[in-house]
Short mmCIF file of C-alpha atoms in Angstrom, two decimals:
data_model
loop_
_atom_site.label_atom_id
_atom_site.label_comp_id
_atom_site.label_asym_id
_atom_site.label_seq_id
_atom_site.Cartn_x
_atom_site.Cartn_y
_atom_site.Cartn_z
CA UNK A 22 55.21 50.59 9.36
CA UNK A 23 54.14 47.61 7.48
CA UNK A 24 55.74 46.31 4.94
CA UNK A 25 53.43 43.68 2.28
CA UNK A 26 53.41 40.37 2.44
CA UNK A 27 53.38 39.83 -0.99
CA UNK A 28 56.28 42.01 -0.97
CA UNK A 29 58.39 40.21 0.86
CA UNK A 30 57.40 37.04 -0.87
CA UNK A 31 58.22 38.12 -4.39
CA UNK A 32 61.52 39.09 -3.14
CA UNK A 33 62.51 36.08 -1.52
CA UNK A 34 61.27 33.85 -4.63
CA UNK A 35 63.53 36.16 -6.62
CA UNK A 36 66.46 35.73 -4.54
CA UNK A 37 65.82 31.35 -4.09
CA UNK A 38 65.74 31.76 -7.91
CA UNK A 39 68.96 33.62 -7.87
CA UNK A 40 70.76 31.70 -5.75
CA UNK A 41 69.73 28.13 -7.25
CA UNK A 42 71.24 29.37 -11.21
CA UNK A 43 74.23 29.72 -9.57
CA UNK A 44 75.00 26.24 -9.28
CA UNK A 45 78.40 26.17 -9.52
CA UNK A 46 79.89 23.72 -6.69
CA UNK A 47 83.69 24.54 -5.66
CA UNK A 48 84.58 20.95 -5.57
CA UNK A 49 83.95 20.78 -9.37
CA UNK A 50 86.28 23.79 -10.18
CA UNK A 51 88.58 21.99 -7.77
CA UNK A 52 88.64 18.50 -9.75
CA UNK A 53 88.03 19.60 -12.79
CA UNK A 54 88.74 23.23 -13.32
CA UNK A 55 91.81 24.91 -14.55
CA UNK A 56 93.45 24.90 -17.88
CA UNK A 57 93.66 23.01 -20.79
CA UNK A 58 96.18 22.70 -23.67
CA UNK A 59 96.99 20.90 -26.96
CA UNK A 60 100.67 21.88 -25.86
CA UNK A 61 100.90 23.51 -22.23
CA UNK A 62 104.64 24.50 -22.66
CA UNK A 63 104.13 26.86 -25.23
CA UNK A 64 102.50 29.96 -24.29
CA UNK A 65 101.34 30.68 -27.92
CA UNK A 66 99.07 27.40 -28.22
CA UNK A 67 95.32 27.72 -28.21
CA UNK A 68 93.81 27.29 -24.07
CA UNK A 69 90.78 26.51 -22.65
CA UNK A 70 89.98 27.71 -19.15
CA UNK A 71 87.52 26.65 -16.63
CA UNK A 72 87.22 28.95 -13.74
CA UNK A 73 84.61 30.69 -11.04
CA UNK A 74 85.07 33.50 -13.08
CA UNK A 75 84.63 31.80 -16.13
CA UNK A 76 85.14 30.39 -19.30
CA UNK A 77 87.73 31.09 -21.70
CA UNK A 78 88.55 29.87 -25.28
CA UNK A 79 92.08 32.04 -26.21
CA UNK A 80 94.42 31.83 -29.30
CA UNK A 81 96.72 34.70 -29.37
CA UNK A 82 94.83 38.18 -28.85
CA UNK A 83 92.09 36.21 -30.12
CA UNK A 84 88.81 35.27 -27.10
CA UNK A 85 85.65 33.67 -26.22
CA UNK A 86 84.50 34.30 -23.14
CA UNK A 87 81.15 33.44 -21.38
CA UNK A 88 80.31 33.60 -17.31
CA UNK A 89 80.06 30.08 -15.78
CA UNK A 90 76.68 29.60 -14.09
CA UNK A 91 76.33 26.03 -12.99
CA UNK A 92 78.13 22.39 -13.41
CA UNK A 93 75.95 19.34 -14.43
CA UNK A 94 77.16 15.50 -14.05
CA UNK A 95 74.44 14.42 -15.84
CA UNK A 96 74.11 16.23 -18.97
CA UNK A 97 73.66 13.19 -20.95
CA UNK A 98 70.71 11.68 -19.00
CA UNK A 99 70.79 10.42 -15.42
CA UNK A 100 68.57 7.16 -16.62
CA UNK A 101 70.73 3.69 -16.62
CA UNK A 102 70.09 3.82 -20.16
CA UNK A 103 71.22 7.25 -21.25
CA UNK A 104 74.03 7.21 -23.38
CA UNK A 105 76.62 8.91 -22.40
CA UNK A 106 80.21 9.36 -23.94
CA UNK A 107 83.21 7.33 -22.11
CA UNK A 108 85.45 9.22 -20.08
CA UNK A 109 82.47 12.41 -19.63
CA UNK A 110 83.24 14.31 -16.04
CA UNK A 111 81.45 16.87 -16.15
CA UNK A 112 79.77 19.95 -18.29
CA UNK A 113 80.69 23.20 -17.04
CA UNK A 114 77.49 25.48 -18.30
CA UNK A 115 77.94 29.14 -19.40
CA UNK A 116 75.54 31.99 -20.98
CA UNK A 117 76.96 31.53 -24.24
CA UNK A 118 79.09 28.38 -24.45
CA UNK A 119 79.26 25.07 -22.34
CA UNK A 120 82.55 23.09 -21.78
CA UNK A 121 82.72 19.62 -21.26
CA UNK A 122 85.40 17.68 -19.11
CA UNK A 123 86.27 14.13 -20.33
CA UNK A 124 88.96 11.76 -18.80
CA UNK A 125 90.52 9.23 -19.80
CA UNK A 126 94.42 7.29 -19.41
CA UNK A 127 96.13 10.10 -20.45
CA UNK A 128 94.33 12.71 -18.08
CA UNK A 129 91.50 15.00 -18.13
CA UNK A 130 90.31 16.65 -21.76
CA UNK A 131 88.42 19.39 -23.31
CA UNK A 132 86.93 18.61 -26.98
CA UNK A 133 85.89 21.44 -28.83
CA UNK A 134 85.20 19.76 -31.92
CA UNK A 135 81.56 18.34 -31.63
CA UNK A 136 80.98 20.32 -28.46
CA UNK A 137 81.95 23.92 -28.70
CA UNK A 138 81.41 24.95 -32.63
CA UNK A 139 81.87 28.99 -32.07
CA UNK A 140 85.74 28.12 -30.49
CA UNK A 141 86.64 27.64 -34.14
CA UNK A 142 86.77 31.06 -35.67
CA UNK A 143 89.02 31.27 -31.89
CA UNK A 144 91.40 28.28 -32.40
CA UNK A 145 91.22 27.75 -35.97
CA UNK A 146 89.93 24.20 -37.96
CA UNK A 147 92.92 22.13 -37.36
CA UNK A 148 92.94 23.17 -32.97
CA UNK A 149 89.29 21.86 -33.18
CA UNK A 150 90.29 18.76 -33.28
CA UNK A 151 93.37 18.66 -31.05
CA UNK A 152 93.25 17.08 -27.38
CA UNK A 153 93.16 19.88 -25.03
CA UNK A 154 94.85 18.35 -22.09
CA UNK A 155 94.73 19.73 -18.93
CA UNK A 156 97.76 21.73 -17.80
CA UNK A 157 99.72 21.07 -14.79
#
């Protein structure tokens, strides 16, 4: 039996292009992932989550939720010149929603405020602009 060569070219194209969206390297979940927190003692305070499952915005019952599909460390330009915040990490990239990971003395961060505008019907106005530490 033969089987096409064009065949078997369009389906290994489609899985190359499959395979190369999901760009999501462990070591970057590892570093960076996990949970954030304006206040991670109290288990009714607005969280962010980074995860291989992932992303999460949560206040109460309420959720935004988006799969994670890739990491980028140069979101803001790879160029000398490119001006990129102080303290950026990394950008975590979803379908819906991206998250970006900022450090600085006090630890790793999550803005939403500037970043992630549909969190605040989530996490209300005044959670926008809280410090989302990350959470031991």
């Amino acid at each position: 039996m033969r089987i096409p060569t064009l065949g078997i070219a369009l389906l290994t194209c489609l899985a190359a292009a499959s395979a190369s969206a999901q760009d999501l390297r462990p070591e970057s979940l590892k570093q960076y992932g996990g949970t954030f927190s304006p206040a991670c003692g109290d288990p009714s305070a607005p969280r962010v989550r980074i995860a291989a499952d992932g992303l999460e915005i949560a206040h109460g019952a309420r959720k935004l939720r988006t799969r994670v599909t890739m990491d980028s460390y140069t979101s803001f330009g790879a160029a000398p010149t490119s001006p990129v915040p102080e303290g950026y990490r990394v950008e975590f990239i979803g379908d819906d929603f991206s998250l970006y990971v900022f450090e600085d003395a006090k630890g790793q961060f999550v803005p939403l405020q500037d970043y992630v505008p549909a969190a605040a019907p989530v996490v209300g106005a005044q959670a926008m602009k809280a410090r989302f530490g990350r959470c031991p």
